[in-house]
Amino acid sequence: MKLYTAHAPNPLRVNAFIHEKGIDIPTVRVDIMAGETREAAHLARNPLGELPVLELDDGTHISESLAICRYLEALYPEPSLFGSTPKDAAIIEMWTRRMELLIMESAGNIGRHLIPIFADKYEQMPDYAETQKRALMKHWAWLNDDLSDGRTYIALDQYSVADITAMGALFVMGFMQMEIPDSLEHVKRWESAVRAKPVWEGPNGA
Ligand SMILES: N[C@@H](CCC(=O)N[C@@H](CS)C(=O)NCC(=O)O)C(=O)O
């Protein structure tokens, strides 16, 4: 197995997952800013030209961060990050979808509409990026209300792929020099808990 990766939000989600599993997968760095994701070699791995991509020993390529995480969860079930009972799995899935659709999508749109390297890929509208900054903050505020019951993590009270999905948005915010405001005290508590994870340290961290 080999992981094609970069210092970028979605690759960093998979890094966080791998870190928590305590596994070691050889990596190949692909330079997004140098345009390497648009080169034929990478398009052969993922026709969307995105990272991360997991290459299996039989040559199969798996992209989409969640699909890679699901594959690794099946190979390395402990600690469970997708839930080990039907009820836990459903609750973690519910929160993961919410984090993808509300938090990660808004955050991703900010980068897509502002970072010059994406100008050939998306019809960039800086004004739309501004609406997405507001949407992101509105969605964090919504999450803040839900976390007011005092739980540490987003789904249930265990660190899961739902937290890792929302951490993707923290990675984006780091790139865009944005912060969670102190007024969102419950999200701040969650942020402190996930920032204590060792994935934030070292060359592949945020
Ligand atoms: N839905 C994909 C999104 C992957 C994605 O957007 N990756 C970005 C980095 S965060 C990328 O590789 N962009 C390079 C490009 O578009 O050229 C996932 O979940 O993995």
mmCIF file of C-alpha atoms and ligand atoms in Angstrom:
data_model
loop_
_atom_site.group_PDB
_atom_site.id
_atom_site.type_symbol
_atom_site.label_atom_id
_atom_site.label_comp_id
_atom_site.label_asym_id
_atom_site.label_seq_id
_atom_site.Cartn_x
_atom_site.Cartn_y
_atom_site.Cartn_z
ATOM 1 C CA MET A 1 0.000 0.000 0.000
ATOM 2 C CA LYS A 2 1.135 3.563 -0.756
ATOM 3 C CA LEU A 3 -0.551 6.869 0.082
ATOM 4 C CA TYR A 4 -0.247 9.816 -2.311
ATOM 5 C CA THR A 5 -0.624 12.836 -0.101
ATOM 6 C CA ALA A 6 0.117 16.535 0.429
ATOM 7 C CA HIS A 7 0.077 19.205 3.106
ATOM 8 C CA ALA A 8 -3.568 20.007 2.380
ATOM 9 C CA PRO A 9 -6.882 19.594 4.223
ATOM 10 C CA ASN A 10 -8.248 16.331 2.812
ATOM 11 C CA PRO A 11 -4.892 14.504 2.866
ATOM 12 C CA LEU A 12 -4.500 15.688 6.454
ATOM 13 C CA ARG A 13 -7.842 14.063 7.356
ATOM 14 C CA VAL A 14 -6.465 10.709 6.243
ATOM 15 C CA ASN A 15 -3.227 11.440 8.143
ATOM 16 C CA ALA A 16 -5.293 11.991 11.298
ATOM 17 C CA PHE A 17 -7.120 8.706 10.745
ATOM 18 C CA ILE A 18 -3.891 6.747 10.141
ATOM 19 C CA HIS A 19 -2.319 8.352 13.185
ATOM 20 C CA GLU A 20 -5.187 7.313 15.427
ATOM 21 C CA LYS A 21 -5.027 3.755 14.108
ATOM 22 C CA GLY A 22 -1.309 3.663 14.919
ATOM 23 C CA ILE A 23 -0.458 2.250 11.506
ATOM 24 C CA ASP A 24 2.333 3.143 9.143
ATOM 25 C CA ILE A 25 1.727 3.500 5.406
ATOM 26 C CA PRO A 26 4.495 4.620 3.022
ATOM 27 C CA THR A 27 3.696 8.006 1.518
ATOM 28 C CA VAL A 28 4.514 9.865 -1.684
ATOM 29 C CA ARG A 29 4.223 13.661 -1.540
ATOM 30 C CA VAL A 30 2.534 15.340 -4.526
ATOM 31 C CA ASP A 31 2.971 19.107 -4.813
ATOM 32 C CA ILE A 32 -0.443 20.708 -5.417
ATOM 33 C CA MET A 33 0.942 24.252 -5.679
ATOM 34 C CA ALA A 34 3.449 23.120 -8.350
ATOM 35 C CA GLY A 35 0.555 21.680 -10.375
ATOM 36 C CA GLU A 36 1.560 18.031 -9.942
ATOM 37 C CA THR A 37 -2.067 16.964 -9.341
ATOM 38 C CA ARG A 38 -2.875 18.031 -12.956
ATOM 39 C CA GLU A 39 -0.078 15.941 -14.486
ATOM 40 C CA ALA A 40 -0.885 12.772 -16.429
ATOM 41 C CA ALA A 41 0.783 10.535 -13.832
ATOM 42 C CA HIS A 42 -1.560 11.767 -11.119
ATOM 43 C CA LEU A 43 -4.659 11.924 -13.334
ATOM 44 C CA ALA A 44 -4.080 8.223 -14.010
ATOM 45 C CA ARG A 45 -4.434 7.641 -10.252
ATOM 46 C CA ASN A 46 -7.431 9.960 -9.827
ATOM 47 C CA PRO A 47 -9.119 11.542 -12.876
ATOM 48 C CA LEU A 48 -10.357 14.342 -10.593
ATOM 49 C CA GLY A 49 -6.713 15.317 -10.000
ATOM 50 C CA GLU A 50 -7.158 15.376 -6.237
ATOM 51 C CA LEU A 51 -5.437 14.004 -3.162
ATOM 52 C CA PRO A 52 -5.333 11.842 -1.139
ATOM 53 C CA VAL A 53 -5.114 8.634 -3.169
ATOM 54 C CA LEU A 54 -4.387 5.218 -1.687
ATOM 55 C CA GLU A 55 -2.634 2.811 -4.046
ATOM 56 C CA LEU A 56 -3.125 -0.871 -3.241
ATOM 57 C CA ASP A 57 -0.531 -3.540 -3.964
ATOM 58 C CA ASP A 58 -2.655 -4.822 -6.888
ATOM 59 C CA GLY A 59 -2.556 -1.344 -8.476
ATOM 60 C CA THR A 60 -6.092 -0.288 -7.482
ATOM 61 C CA HIS A 61 -6.437 3.408 -6.645
ATOM 62 C CA ILE A 62 -8.866 4.583 -3.980
ATOM 63 C CA SER A 63 -9.549 8.292 -3.667
ATOM 64 C CA GLU A 64 -12.080 10.219 -1.528
ATOM 65 C CA SER A 65 -10.858 10.604 2.042
ATOM 66 C CA LEU A 66 -13.802 8.804 3.599
ATOM 67 C CA ALA A 67 -13.498 5.835 1.232
ATOM 68 C CA ILE A 68 -9.814 5.501 2.161
ATOM 69 C CA CYS A 69 -10.693 5.712 5.854
ATOM 70 C CA ARG A 70 -13.422 3.063 5.491
ATOM 71 C CA TYR A 71 -10.996 0.724 3.744
ATOM 72 C CA LEU A 72 -8.427 1.197 6.515
ATOM 73 C CA GLU A 73 -11.099 0.713 9.182
ATOM 74 C CA ALA A 74 -11.980 -2.655 7.621
ATOM 75 C CA LEU A 75 -8.312 -3.692 7.624
ATOM 76 C CA TYR A 76 -7.534 -2.280 11.084
ATOM 77 C CA PRO A 77 -10.764 -2.289 13.115
ATOM 78 C CA GLU A 78 -9.216 -1.060 16.394
ATOM 79 C CA PRO A 79 -9.659 1.552 17.672
ATOM 80 C CA SER A 80 -13.015 1.845 15.932
ATOM 81 C CA LEU A 81 -13.468 5.259 14.327
ATOM 82 C CA PHE A 82 -16.682 4.461 12.398
ATOM 83 C CA GLY A 83 -18.543 2.879 15.364
ATOM 84 C CA SER A 84 -18.622 -0.767 16.374
ATOM 85 C CA THR A 85 -22.367 -1.259 17.000
ATOM 86 C CA PRO A 86 -25.162 -0.543 14.489
ATOM 87 C CA LYS A 87 -26.382 2.366 16.633
ATOM 88 C CA ASP A 88 -22.931 3.926 17.130
ATOM 89 C CA ALA A 89 -22.143 3.475 13.427
ATOM 90 C CA ALA A 90 -25.383 5.261 12.458
ATOM 91 C CA ILE A 91 -24.780 8.147 14.856
ATOM 92 C CA ILE A 92 -21.188 8.576 13.689
ATOM 93 C CA GLU A 93 -22.388 8.442 10.051
ATOM 94 C CA MET A 94 -25.050 11.075 10.769
ATOM 95 C CA TRP A 95 -22.475 13.440 12.255
ATOM 96 C CA THR A 96 -19.903 12.703 9.574
ATOM 97 C CA ARG A 97 -22.427 13.642 6.858
ATOM 98 C CA ARG A 98 -23.296 16.832 8.752
ATOM 99 C CA MET A 99 -19.615 17.725 9.123
ATOM 100 C CA GLU A 100 -18.976 17.049 5.423
ATOM 101 C CA LEU A 101 -22.004 18.924 4.113
ATOM 102 C CA LEU A 102 -22.118 21.857 6.538
ATOM 103 C CA ILE A 103 -18.599 22.418 7.798
ATOM 104 C CA MET A 104 -16.097 20.897 5.370
ATOM 105 C CA GLU A 105 -17.955 21.954 2.218
ATOM 106 C CA SER A 106 -18.204 25.608 3.324
ATOM 107 C CA ALA A 107 -14.538 25.602 4.310
ATOM 108 C CA GLY A 108 -13.478 23.947 1.050
ATOM 109 C CA ASN A 109 -15.423 26.487 -1.010
ATOM 110 C CA ILE A 110 -13.452 29.313 0.604
ATOM 111 C CA GLY A 111 -10.183 27.833 -0.669
ATOM 112 C CA ARG A 112 -11.591 26.853 -4.078
ATOM 113 C CA HIS A 113 -12.802 30.410 -4.724
ATOM 114 C CA LEU A 114 -9.748 32.271 -3.370
ATOM 115 C CA ILE A 115 -6.567 30.259 -3.991
ATOM 116 C CA PRO A 116 -5.051 31.206 -7.408
ATOM 117 C CA ILE A 117 -3.926 27.645 -8.303
ATOM 118 C CA PHE A 118 -7.614 26.615 -8.552
ATOM 119 C CA ALA A 119 -8.528 29.358 -11.044
ATOM 120 C CA ASP A 120 -8.352 26.974 -14.015
ATOM 121 C CA LYS A 121 -10.501 24.393 -12.253
ATOM 122 C CA TYR A 122 -13.323 26.463 -10.776
ATOM 123 C CA GLU A 123 -15.031 29.633 -11.932
ATOM 124 C CA GLN A 124 -13.741 31.603 -8.985
ATOM 125 C CA MET A 125 -16.040 34.120 -7.322
ATOM 126 C CA PRO A 126 -14.318 35.863 -4.399
ATOM 127 C CA ASP A 127 -17.710 37.243 -3.261
ATOM 128 C CA TYR A 128 -18.996 33.682 -3.008
ATOM 129 C CA ALA A 129 -15.975 32.834 -0.823
ATOM 130 C CA GLU A 130 -17.093 35.608 1.523
ATOM 131 C CA THR A 131 -20.579 34.076 1.766
ATOM 132 C CA GLN A 132 -18.939 30.725 2.520
ATOM 133 C CA LYS A 133 -16.893 32.282 5.342
ATOM 134 C CA ARG A 134 -20.161 33.487 6.873
ATOM 135 C CA ALA A 135 -21.838 30.113 6.257
ATOM 136 C CA LEU A 136 -18.928 28.306 7.900
ATOM 137 C CA MET A 137 -19.178 30.485 11.001
ATOM 138 C CA LYS A 138 -22.958 29.976 11.092
ATOM 139 C CA HIS A 139 -22.463 26.208 10.937
ATOM 140 C CA TRP A 140 -19.837 26.260 13.707
ATOM 141 C CA ALA A 141 -22.332 28.260 15.809
ATOM 142 C CA TRP A 142 -24.985 25.616 15.144
ATOM 143 C CA LEU A 143 -22.536 22.919 16.244
ATOM 144 C CA ASN A 144 -21.692 25.014 19.309
ATOM 145 C CA ASP A 145 -25.334 24.863 20.417
ATOM 146 C CA ASP A 146 -25.386 21.104 19.973
ATOM 147 C CA LEU A 147 -22.163 20.640 21.954
ATOM 148 C CA SER A 148 -23.580 22.679 24.845
ATOM 149 C CA ASP A 149 -24.446 19.382 26.553
ATOM 150 C CA GLY A 150 -20.738 19.282 27.463
ATOM 151 C CA ARG A 151 -19.617 16.297 25.392
ATOM 152 C CA THR A 152 -16.003 16.295 24.272
ATOM 153 C CA TYR A 153 -16.407 14.882 20.772
ATOM 154 C CA ILE A 154 -18.912 15.474 18.000
ATOM 155 C CA ALA A 155 -20.597 12.071 17.772
ATOM 156 C CA LEU A 156 -21.281 10.196 21.002
ATOM 157 C CA ASP A 157 -18.427 10.759 23.443
ATOM 158 C CA GLN A 158 -15.700 9.070 21.471
ATOM 159 C CA TYR A 159 -13.229 10.416 18.964
ATOM 160 C CA SER A 160 -14.431 9.319 15.532
ATOM 161 C CA VAL A 161 -14.274 9.997 11.822
ATOM 162 C CA ALA A 162 -16.880 12.750 12.423
ATOM 163 C CA ASP A 163 -14.262 14.691 14.417
ATOM 164 C CA ILE A 164 -11.627 14.006 11.777
ATOM 165 C CA THR A 165 -13.984 15.339 9.068
ATOM 166 C CA ALA A 166 -14.507 18.570 11.009
ATOM 167 C CA MET A 167 -10.748 18.772 11.659
ATOM 168 C CA GLY A 168 -10.429 19.086 7.876
ATOM 169 C CA ALA A 169 -12.147 22.457 8.216
ATOM 170 C CA LEU A 170 -9.687 23.496 10.943
ATOM 171 C CA PHE A 171 -6.891 22.649 8.510
ATOM 172 C CA VAL A 172 -8.544 24.867 5.850
ATOM 173 C CA MET A 173 -9.027 27.677 8.360
ATOM 174 C CA GLY A 174 -5.317 27.481 9.240
ATOM 175 C CA PHE A 175 -4.473 27.995 5.571
ATOM 176 C CA MET A 176 -6.897 30.914 5.308
ATOM 177 C CA GLN A 177 -5.817 32.550 8.612
ATOM 178 C CA MET A 178 -9.260 32.090 10.125
ATOM 179 C CA GLU A 179 -10.017 31.100 13.715
ATOM 180 C CA ILE A 180 -12.926 29.759 15.728
ATOM 181 C CA PRO A 181 -14.095 32.753 17.807
ATOM 182 C CA ASP A 182 -13.838 32.511 21.620
ATOM 183 C CA SER A 183 -17.595 33.090 21.835
ATOM 184 C CA LEU A 184 -18.129 29.524 20.524
ATOM 185 C CA GLU A 185 -16.955 28.029 23.819
ATOM 186 C CA HIS A 186 -18.184 24.486 23.176
ATOM 187 C CA VAL A 187 -16.541 24.276 19.746
ATOM 188 C CA LYS A 188 -13.404 25.730 21.377
ATOM 189 C CA ARG A 189 -13.501 22.890 23.933
ATOM 190 C CA TRP A 190 -13.792 20.379 21.085
ATOM 191 C CA GLU A 191 -10.990 22.138 19.193
ATOM 192 C CA SER A 192 -8.676 21.865 22.226
ATOM 193 C CA ALA A 193 -9.430 18.142 22.491
ATOM 194 C CA VAL A 194 -8.657 17.404 18.843
ATOM 195 C CA ARG A 195 -5.641 19.732 18.717
ATOM 196 C CA ALA A 196 -4.127 17.621 21.532
ATOM 197 C CA LYS A 197 -3.884 14.767 19.008
ATOM 198 C CA PRO A 198 -0.253 14.246 17.898
ATOM 199 C CA VAL A 199 -1.201 14.484 14.200
ATOM 200 C CA TRP A 200 -0.819 18.280 14.420
ATOM 201 C CA GLU A 201 2.920 17.862 15.062
ATOM 202 C CA GLY A 202 5.670 17.101 12.565
ATOM 203 C CA PRO A 203 6.119 17.619 8.824
ATOM 204 C CA ASN A 204 2.823 15.996 7.806
ATOM 205 C CA GLY A 205 0.780 17.740 10.478
ATOM 206 C CA ALA A 206 -1.182 20.927 10.239
HETATM 207 N N1 LIG B 1 -13.754 14.785 -1.947
HETATM 208 C C1 LIG B 1 -12.320 14.638 -1.920
HETATM 209 C C2 LIG B 1 -11.709 16.029 -1.989
HETATM 210 C C3 LIG B 1 -10.229 15.981 -2.270
HETATM 211 C C4 LIG B 1 -9.640 17.357 -2.497
HETATM 212 O O1 LIG B 1 -10.352 18.348 -2.719
HETATM 213 N N2 LIG B 1 -8.315 17.425 -2.412
HETATM 214 C C5 LIG B 1 -7.612 18.669 -2.626
HETATM 215 C C6 LIG B 1 -6.670 18.945 -1.441
HETATM 216 S S1 LIG B 1 -7.557 19.297 0.033
HETATM 217 C C7 LIG B 1 -6.732 18.544 -3.849
HETATM 218 O O2 LIG B 1 -6.048 17.559 -4.003
HETATM 219 N N3 LIG B 1 -6.723 19.560 -4.719
HETATM 220 C C8 LIG B 1 -5.795 19.585 -5.815
HETATM 221 C C9 LIG B 1 -6.424 20.005 -7.085
HETATM 222 O O3 LIG B 1 -7.669 20.158 -7.128
HETATM 223 O O4 LIG B 1 -5.660 20.196 -8.019
HETATM 224 C C10 LIG B 1 -11.889 13.898 -0.643
HETATM 225 O O5 LIG B 1 -12.714 13.777 0.274
HETATM 226 O O6 LIG B 1 -10.779 13.391 -0.551
#
